Short mmCIF file of C-alpha atoms and ligand atoms in Angstrom, two decimals:
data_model
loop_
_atom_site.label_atom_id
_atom_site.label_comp_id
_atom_site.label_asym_id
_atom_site.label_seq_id
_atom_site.Cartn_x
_atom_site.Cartn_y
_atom_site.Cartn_z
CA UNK J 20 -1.69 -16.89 23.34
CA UNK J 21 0.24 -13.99 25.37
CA UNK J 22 2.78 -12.01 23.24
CA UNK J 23 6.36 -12.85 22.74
CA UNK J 24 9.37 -11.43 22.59
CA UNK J 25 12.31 -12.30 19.49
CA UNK J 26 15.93 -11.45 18.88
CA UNK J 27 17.03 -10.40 16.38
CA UNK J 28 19.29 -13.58 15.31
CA UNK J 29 15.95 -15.51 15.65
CA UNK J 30 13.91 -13.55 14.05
CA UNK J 31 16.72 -13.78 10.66
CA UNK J 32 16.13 -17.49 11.74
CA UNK J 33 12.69 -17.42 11.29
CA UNK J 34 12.50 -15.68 8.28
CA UNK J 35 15.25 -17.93 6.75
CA UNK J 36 13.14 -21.11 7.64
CA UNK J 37 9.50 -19.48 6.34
CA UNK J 38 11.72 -18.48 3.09
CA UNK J 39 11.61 -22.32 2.67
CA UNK J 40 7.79 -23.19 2.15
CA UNK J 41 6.43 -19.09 1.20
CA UNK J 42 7.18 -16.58 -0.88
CA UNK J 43 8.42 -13.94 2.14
CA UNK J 44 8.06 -10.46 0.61
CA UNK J 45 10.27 -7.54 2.61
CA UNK J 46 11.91 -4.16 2.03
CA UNK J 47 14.57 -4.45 0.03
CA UNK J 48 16.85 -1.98 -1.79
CA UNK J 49 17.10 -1.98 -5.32
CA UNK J 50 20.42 -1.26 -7.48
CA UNK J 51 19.45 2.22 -7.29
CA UNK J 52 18.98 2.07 -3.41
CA UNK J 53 15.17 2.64 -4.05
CA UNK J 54 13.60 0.50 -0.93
CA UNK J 55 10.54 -1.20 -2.46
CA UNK J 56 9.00 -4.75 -1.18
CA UNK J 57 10.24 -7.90 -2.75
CA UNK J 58 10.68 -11.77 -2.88
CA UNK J 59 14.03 -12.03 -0.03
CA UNK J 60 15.58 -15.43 -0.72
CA UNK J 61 17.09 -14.70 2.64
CA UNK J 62 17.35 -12.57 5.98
CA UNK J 63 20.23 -11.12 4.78
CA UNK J 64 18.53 -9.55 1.70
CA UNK J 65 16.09 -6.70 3.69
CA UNK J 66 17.34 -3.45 3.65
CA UNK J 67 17.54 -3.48 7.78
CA UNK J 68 17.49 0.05 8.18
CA UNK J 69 15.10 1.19 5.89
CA UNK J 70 12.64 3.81 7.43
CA UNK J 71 9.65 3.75 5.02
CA UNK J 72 9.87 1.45 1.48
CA UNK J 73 9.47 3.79 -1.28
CA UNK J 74 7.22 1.47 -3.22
CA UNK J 75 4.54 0.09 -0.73
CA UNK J 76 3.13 -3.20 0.18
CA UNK J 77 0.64 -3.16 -2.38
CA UNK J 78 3.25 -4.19 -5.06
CA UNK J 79 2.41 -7.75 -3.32
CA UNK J 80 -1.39 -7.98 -3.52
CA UNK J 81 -2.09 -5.85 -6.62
CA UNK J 82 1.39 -6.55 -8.88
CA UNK J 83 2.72 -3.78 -11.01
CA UNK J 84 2.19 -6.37 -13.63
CA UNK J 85 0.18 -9.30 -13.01
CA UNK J 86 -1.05 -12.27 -15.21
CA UNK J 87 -4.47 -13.43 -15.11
CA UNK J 88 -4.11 -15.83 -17.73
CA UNK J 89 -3.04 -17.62 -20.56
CA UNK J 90 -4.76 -18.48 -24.00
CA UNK J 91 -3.70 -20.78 -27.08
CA UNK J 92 -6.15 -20.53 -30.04
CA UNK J 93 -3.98 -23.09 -31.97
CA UNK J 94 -6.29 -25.30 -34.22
CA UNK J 95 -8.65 -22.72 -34.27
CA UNK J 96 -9.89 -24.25 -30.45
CA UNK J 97 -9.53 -21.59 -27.47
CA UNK J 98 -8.05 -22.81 -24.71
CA UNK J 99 -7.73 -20.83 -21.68
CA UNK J 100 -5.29 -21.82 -18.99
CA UNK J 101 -5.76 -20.08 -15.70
CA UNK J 102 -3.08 -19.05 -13.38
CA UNK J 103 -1.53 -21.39 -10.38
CA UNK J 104 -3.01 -20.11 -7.20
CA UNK J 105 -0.61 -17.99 -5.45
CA UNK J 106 2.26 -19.55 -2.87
CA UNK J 107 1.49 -18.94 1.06
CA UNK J 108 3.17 -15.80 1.12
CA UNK J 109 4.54 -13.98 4.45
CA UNK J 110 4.74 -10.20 3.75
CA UNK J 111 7.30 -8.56 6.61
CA UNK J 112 8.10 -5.15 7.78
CA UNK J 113 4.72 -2.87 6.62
CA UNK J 114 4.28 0.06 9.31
CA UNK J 115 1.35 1.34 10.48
CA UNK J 116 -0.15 3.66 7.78
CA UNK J 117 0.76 0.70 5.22
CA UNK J 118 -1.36 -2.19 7.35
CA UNK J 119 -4.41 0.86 7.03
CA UNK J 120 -3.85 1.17 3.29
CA UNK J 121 -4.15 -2.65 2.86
CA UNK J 122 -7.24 -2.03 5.01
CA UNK J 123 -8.45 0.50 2.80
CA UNK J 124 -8.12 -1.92 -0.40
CA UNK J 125 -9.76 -4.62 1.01
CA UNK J 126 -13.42 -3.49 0.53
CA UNK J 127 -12.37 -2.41 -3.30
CA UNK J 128 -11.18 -6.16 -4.13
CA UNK J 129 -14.07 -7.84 -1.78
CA UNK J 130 -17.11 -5.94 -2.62
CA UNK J 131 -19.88 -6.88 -5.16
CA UNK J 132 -17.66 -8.25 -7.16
CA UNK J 133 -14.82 -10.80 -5.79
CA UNK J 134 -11.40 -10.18 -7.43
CA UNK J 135 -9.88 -13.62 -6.94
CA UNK J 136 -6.63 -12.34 -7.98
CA UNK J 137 -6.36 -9.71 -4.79
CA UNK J 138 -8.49 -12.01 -2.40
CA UNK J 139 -6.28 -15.53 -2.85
CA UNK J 140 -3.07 -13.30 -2.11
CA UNK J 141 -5.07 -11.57 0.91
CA UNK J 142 -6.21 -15.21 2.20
CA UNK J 143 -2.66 -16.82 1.70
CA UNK J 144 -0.15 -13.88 3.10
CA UNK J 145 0.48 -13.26 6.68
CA UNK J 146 1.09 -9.95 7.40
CA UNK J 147 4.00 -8.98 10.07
CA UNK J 148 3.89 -5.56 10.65
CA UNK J 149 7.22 -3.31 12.30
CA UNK J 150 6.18 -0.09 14.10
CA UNK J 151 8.41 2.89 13.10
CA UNK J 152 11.26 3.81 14.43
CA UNK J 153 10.85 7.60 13.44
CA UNK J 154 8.95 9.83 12.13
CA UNK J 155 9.89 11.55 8.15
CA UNK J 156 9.56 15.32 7.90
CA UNK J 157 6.96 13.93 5.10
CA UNK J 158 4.87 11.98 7.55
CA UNK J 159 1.23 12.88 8.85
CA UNK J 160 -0.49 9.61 9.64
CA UNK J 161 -1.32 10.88 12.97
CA UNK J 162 -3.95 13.15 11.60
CA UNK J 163 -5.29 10.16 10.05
CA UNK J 164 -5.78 8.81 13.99
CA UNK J 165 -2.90 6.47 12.90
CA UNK J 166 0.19 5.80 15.63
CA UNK J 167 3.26 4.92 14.40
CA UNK J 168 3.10 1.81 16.51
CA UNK J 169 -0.48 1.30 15.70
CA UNK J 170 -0.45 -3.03 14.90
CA UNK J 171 -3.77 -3.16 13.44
CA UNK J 172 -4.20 -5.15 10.46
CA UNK J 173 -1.26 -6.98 11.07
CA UNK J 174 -0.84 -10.57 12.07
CA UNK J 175 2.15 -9.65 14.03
CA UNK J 176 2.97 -6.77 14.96
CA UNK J 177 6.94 -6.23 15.54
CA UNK J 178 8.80 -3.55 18.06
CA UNK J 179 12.45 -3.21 18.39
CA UNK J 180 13.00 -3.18 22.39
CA UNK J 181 16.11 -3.66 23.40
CA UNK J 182 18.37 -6.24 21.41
CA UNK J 183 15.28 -8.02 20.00
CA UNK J 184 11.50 -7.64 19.07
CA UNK J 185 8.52 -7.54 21.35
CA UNK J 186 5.95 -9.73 19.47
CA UNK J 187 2.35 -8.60 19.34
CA UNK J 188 0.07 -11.63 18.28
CA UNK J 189 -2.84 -10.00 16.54
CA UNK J 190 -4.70 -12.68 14.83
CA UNK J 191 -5.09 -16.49 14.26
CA UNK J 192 -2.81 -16.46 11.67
CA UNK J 193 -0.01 -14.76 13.66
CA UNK J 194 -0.74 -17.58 16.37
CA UNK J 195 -0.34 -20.32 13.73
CA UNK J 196 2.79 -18.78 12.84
CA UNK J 197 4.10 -18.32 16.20
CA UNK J 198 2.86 -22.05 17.13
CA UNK J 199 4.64 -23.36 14.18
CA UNK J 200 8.29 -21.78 15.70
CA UNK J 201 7.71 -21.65 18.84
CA UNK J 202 11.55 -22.43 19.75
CA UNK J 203 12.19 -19.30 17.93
CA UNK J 204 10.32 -17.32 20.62
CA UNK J 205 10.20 -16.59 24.17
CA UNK J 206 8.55 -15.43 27.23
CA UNK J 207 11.45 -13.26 28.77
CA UNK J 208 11.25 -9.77 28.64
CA UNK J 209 7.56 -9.38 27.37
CA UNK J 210 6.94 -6.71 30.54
CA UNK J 211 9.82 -4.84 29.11
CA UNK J 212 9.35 -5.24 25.79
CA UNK J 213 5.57 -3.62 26.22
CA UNK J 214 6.93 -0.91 28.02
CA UNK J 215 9.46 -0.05 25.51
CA UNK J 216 6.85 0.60 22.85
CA UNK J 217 5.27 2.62 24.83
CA UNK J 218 8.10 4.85 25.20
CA UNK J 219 9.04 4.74 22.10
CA UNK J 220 4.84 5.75 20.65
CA UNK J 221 5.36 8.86 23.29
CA UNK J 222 8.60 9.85 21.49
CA UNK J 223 7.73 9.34 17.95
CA UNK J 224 4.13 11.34 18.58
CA UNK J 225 6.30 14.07 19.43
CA UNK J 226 8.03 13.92 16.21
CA UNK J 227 5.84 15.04 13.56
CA UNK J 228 6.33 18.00 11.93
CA UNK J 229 3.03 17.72 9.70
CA UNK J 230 -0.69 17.85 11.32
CA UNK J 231 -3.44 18.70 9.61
CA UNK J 232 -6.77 19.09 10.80
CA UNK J 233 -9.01 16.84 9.09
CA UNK J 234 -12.61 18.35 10.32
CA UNK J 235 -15.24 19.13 7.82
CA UNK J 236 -12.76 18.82 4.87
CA UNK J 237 -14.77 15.99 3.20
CA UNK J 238 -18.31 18.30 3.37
CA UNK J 239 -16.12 21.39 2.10
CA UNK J 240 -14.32 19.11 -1.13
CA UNK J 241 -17.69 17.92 -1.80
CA UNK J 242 -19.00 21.26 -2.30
CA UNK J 243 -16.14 22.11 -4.58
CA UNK J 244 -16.50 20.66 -8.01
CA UNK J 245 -16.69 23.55 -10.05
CA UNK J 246 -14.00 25.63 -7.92
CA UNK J 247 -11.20 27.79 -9.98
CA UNK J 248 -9.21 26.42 -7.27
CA UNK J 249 -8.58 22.86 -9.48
CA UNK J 250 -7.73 24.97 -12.84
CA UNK J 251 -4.78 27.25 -10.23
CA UNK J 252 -3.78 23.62 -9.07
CA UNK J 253 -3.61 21.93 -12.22
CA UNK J 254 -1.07 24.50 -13.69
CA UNK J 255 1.35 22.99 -11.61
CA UNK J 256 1.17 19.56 -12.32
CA UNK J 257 3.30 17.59 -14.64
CA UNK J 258 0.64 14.40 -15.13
CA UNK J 259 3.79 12.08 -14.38
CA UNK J 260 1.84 9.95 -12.44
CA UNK J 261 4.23 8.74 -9.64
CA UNK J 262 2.00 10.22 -6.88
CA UNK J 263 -0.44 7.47 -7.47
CA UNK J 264 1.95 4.68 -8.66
CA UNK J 265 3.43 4.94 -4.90
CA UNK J 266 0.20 5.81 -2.90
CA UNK J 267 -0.31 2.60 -0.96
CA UNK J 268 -4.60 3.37 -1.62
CA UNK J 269 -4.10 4.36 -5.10
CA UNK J 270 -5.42 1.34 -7.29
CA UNK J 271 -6.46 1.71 -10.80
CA UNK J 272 -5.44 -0.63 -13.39
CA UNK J 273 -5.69 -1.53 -17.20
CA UNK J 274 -5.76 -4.84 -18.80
CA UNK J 275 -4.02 -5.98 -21.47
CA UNK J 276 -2.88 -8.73 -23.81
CA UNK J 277 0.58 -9.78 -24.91
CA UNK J 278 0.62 -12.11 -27.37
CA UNK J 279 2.98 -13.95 -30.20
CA UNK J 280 1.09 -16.21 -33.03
CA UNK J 281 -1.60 -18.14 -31.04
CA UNK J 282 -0.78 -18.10 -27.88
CA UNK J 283 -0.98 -15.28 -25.67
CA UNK J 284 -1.90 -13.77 -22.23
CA UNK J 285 -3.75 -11.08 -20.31
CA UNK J 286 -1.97 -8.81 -17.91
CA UNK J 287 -3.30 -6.91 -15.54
CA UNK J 288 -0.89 -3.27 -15.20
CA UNK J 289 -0.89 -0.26 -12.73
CA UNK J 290 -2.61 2.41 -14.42
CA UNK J 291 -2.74 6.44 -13.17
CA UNK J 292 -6.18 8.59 -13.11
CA UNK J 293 -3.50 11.25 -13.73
CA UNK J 294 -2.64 10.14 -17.34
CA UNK J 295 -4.65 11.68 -20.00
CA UNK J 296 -5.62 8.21 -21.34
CA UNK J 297 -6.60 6.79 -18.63
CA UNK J 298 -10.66 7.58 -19.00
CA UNK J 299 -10.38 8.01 -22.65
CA UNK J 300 -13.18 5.80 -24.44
CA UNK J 301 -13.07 4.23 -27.35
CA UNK J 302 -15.55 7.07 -28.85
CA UNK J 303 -12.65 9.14 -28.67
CA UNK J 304 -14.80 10.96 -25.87
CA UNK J 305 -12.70 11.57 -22.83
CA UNK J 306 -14.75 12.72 -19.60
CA UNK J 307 -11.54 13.56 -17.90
CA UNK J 308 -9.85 15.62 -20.67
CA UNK J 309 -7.61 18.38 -19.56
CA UNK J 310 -5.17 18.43 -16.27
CA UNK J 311 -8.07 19.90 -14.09
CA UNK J 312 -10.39 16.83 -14.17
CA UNK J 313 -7.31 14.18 -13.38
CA UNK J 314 -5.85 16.59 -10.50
CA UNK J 315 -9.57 17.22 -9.18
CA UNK J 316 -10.07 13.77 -9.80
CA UNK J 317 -7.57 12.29 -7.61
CA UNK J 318 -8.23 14.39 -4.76
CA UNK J 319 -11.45 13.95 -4.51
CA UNK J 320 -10.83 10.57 -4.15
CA UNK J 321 -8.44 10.84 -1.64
CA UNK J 322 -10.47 13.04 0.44
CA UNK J 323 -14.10 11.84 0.06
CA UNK J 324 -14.88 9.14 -2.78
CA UNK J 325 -13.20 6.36 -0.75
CA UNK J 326 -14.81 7.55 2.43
CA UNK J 327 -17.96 7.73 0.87
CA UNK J 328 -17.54 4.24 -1.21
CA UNK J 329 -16.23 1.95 1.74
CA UNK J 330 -16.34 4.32 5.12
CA UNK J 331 -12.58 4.75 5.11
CA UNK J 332 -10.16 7.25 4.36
CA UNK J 333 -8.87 7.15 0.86
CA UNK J 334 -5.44 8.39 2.26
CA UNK J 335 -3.53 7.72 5.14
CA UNK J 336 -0.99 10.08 5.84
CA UNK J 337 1.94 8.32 4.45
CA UNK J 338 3.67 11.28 2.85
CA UNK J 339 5.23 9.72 0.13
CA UNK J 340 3.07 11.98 -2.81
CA UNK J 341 4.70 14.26 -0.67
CA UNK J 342 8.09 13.37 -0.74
CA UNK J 343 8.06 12.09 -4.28
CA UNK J 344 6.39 14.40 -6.66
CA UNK J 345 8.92 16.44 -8.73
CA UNK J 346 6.41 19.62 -8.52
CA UNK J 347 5.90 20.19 -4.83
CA UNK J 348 2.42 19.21 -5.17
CA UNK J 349 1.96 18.52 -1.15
CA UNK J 350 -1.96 17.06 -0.24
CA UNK J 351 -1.46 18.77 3.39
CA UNK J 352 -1.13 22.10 1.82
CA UNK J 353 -4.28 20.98 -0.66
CA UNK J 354 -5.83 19.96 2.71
CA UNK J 355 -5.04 23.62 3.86
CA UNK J 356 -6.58 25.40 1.06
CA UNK J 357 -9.79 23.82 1.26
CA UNK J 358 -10.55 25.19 4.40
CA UNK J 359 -9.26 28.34 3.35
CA UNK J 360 -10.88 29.02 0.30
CA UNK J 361 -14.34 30.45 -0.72
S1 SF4 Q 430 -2.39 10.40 -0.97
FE1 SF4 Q 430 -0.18 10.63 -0.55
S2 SF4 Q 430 -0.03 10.74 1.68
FE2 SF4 Q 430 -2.05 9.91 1.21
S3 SF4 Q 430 -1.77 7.68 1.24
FE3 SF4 Q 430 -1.48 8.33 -0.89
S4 SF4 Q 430 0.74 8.68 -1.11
FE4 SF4 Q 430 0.29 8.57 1.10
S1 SF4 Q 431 3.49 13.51 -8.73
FE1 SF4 Q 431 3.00 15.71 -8.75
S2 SF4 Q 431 3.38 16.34 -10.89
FE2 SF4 Q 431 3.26 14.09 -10.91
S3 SF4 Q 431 1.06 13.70 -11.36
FE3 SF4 Q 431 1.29 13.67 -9.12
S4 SF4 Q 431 0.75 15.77 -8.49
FE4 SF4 Q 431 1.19 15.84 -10.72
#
């Protein structure tokens, strides 16, 4: 199927009409104007403007909270009651480092062991992906080899051209969607439409204001362990947490139960590698016990334990640890130092 083009009053159309038989998750803005992505009940309820969603896209496939499921040990019987399988869910609006960090997930929730919870979301979501329309000061994806037009892992990828959208149709799933409305969509303007991302991933790669230069960072970390530099680092940081609670790769987790009397349930939470309890064992042994080991920790992951786990970079240039954490703690000046030091 060639690609389409949308206008805008079509496309609120279209995601009016799949509000009626999905979930459809988008950016939306929160009391506090904090753009995360949520449940929309309609168009009207995505925060239109939005340039990058504070809270990422994982929030959809791996929940803040999440319940895996229920138990009654009335009668002195356990019952277990399992979860309903997730709605077909269309998640809209993820740019380009965000479809990566879904990418980068994937292999953690579908490896040796199958996490049913992640997967059944995965299976039953459609992903429409919007390219960017700039670039943050905070932004370095490009160093990553990420464009901010890039489609890939999308179903659909979106482009505002014009008055409308030029459609890219990525996948079968896109088609199915696109088949499904096809009214909604049209031929017109798909020469133009290409052409105007083009334009528009010449200006925006002329926008960043952060590059860094990737090359034999992951051999240097590795050689690193035991560096002072971690201790210097580790001064700085507060252990609040929020640089991993918003990394769109970031993906730890406890489990818990909440319960009242006999019945109960376990919930799956967001954890942080950066909170001092997070590798604490029941011993009262913690491996990770002071600042240095969490901050180490964390970038070492970022920088080779994901690339050396699943071939793919455990970051992606999003900027928002950047952006967010209260301590100037920047990874592109981290990034920097490693080639710098001894
Ligand atoms: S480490 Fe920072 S820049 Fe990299 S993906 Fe996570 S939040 Fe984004
Ligand atoms: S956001 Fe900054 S201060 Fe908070 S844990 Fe992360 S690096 Fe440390």
């Amino acid at each position: 199927m060639s690609n389409k083009t949308i206008t805008r009053d079509q496309l609120a159309t279209l995601l009016d009409r799949l509000v009626e038989k999905n979930r459809v998750i988008a950016p939306v803005s929160d009391n506090r104007g904090v753009v995360r992505f949520g449940e929309i009940q309609k168009a009207g309820d995505i925060a239109w403007g939005f340039d990058q969603a504070k809270v990422p896209a994982k929030s959809h496939f791996l929940p803040q909270t999440e319940e895996l499921y229920r138990y009654d040990t009335s009668g002195g019987e356990l019952k277990i009651e399992p979860v309903p399988p997730p709605r077909p869910a269309v998640i809209f609006g993820l740019h380009p480092c965000d479809l990566k960090a879904v990418a980068a997930l994937d292999p953690v929730f579908d490896g040796a062991f199958k996490d049913v919870y992640y997967l059944n979301k995965r299976e039953r979501t459609v992903i429409i992906g919007l390219s960017c329309r700039k670039v943050l000061p905070t932004c370095f994806c490009r160093s990553y080899g990420i464009e901010p037009t890039d489609g890939q892992g999308a179903d659909l990828m979106l482009t505002e051209a014009g008055d409308g959208y030029y459609v890219e149709i990525l996948t079968p799933k896109g088609e199915a969607l696109i088949r499904d409305n096809a009214p909604l969509f049209s031929d017109a303007g798909v020469a133009e439409g290409r052409r105007a991302k083009d334009a528009l991933a010449g200006e925006l790669a002329g926008q960043f204001q952060l590059n860094v230069d990737l090359t034999g960072v992951k051999a240097k970390v590795d050689t690193m362990f035991e560096h002072p530099y971690w201790q210097e680092l580790a001064r700085k940081c507060l252990g609040c947490g929020i640089c991993t609670y918003l990394c769109p790769t970031c993906h730890c987790f406890d489990i818990i139960e909440s319960h009242s009397g006999h019945r109960g349930c376990r919930l799956r939470c967001w954890d942080s590698c950066m909170f001092a309890d997070f590798t604490l064992h029941t011993s009262s042994h913690n491996p990770r016990s002071t600042k240095k080991e969490r901050v180490r920790n964390r970038f070492l992951h970022k920088l080779s334990y994901h690339d050396e786990r699943y071939g793919l970079a455990g970051c992606v240039g999003c900027g928002r640890c950047i952006a967010e954490c209260p301590v100037n703690i920047d990874i592109t000046q981290i990034i920097a130092d490693i080639e710098e030091v001894d």
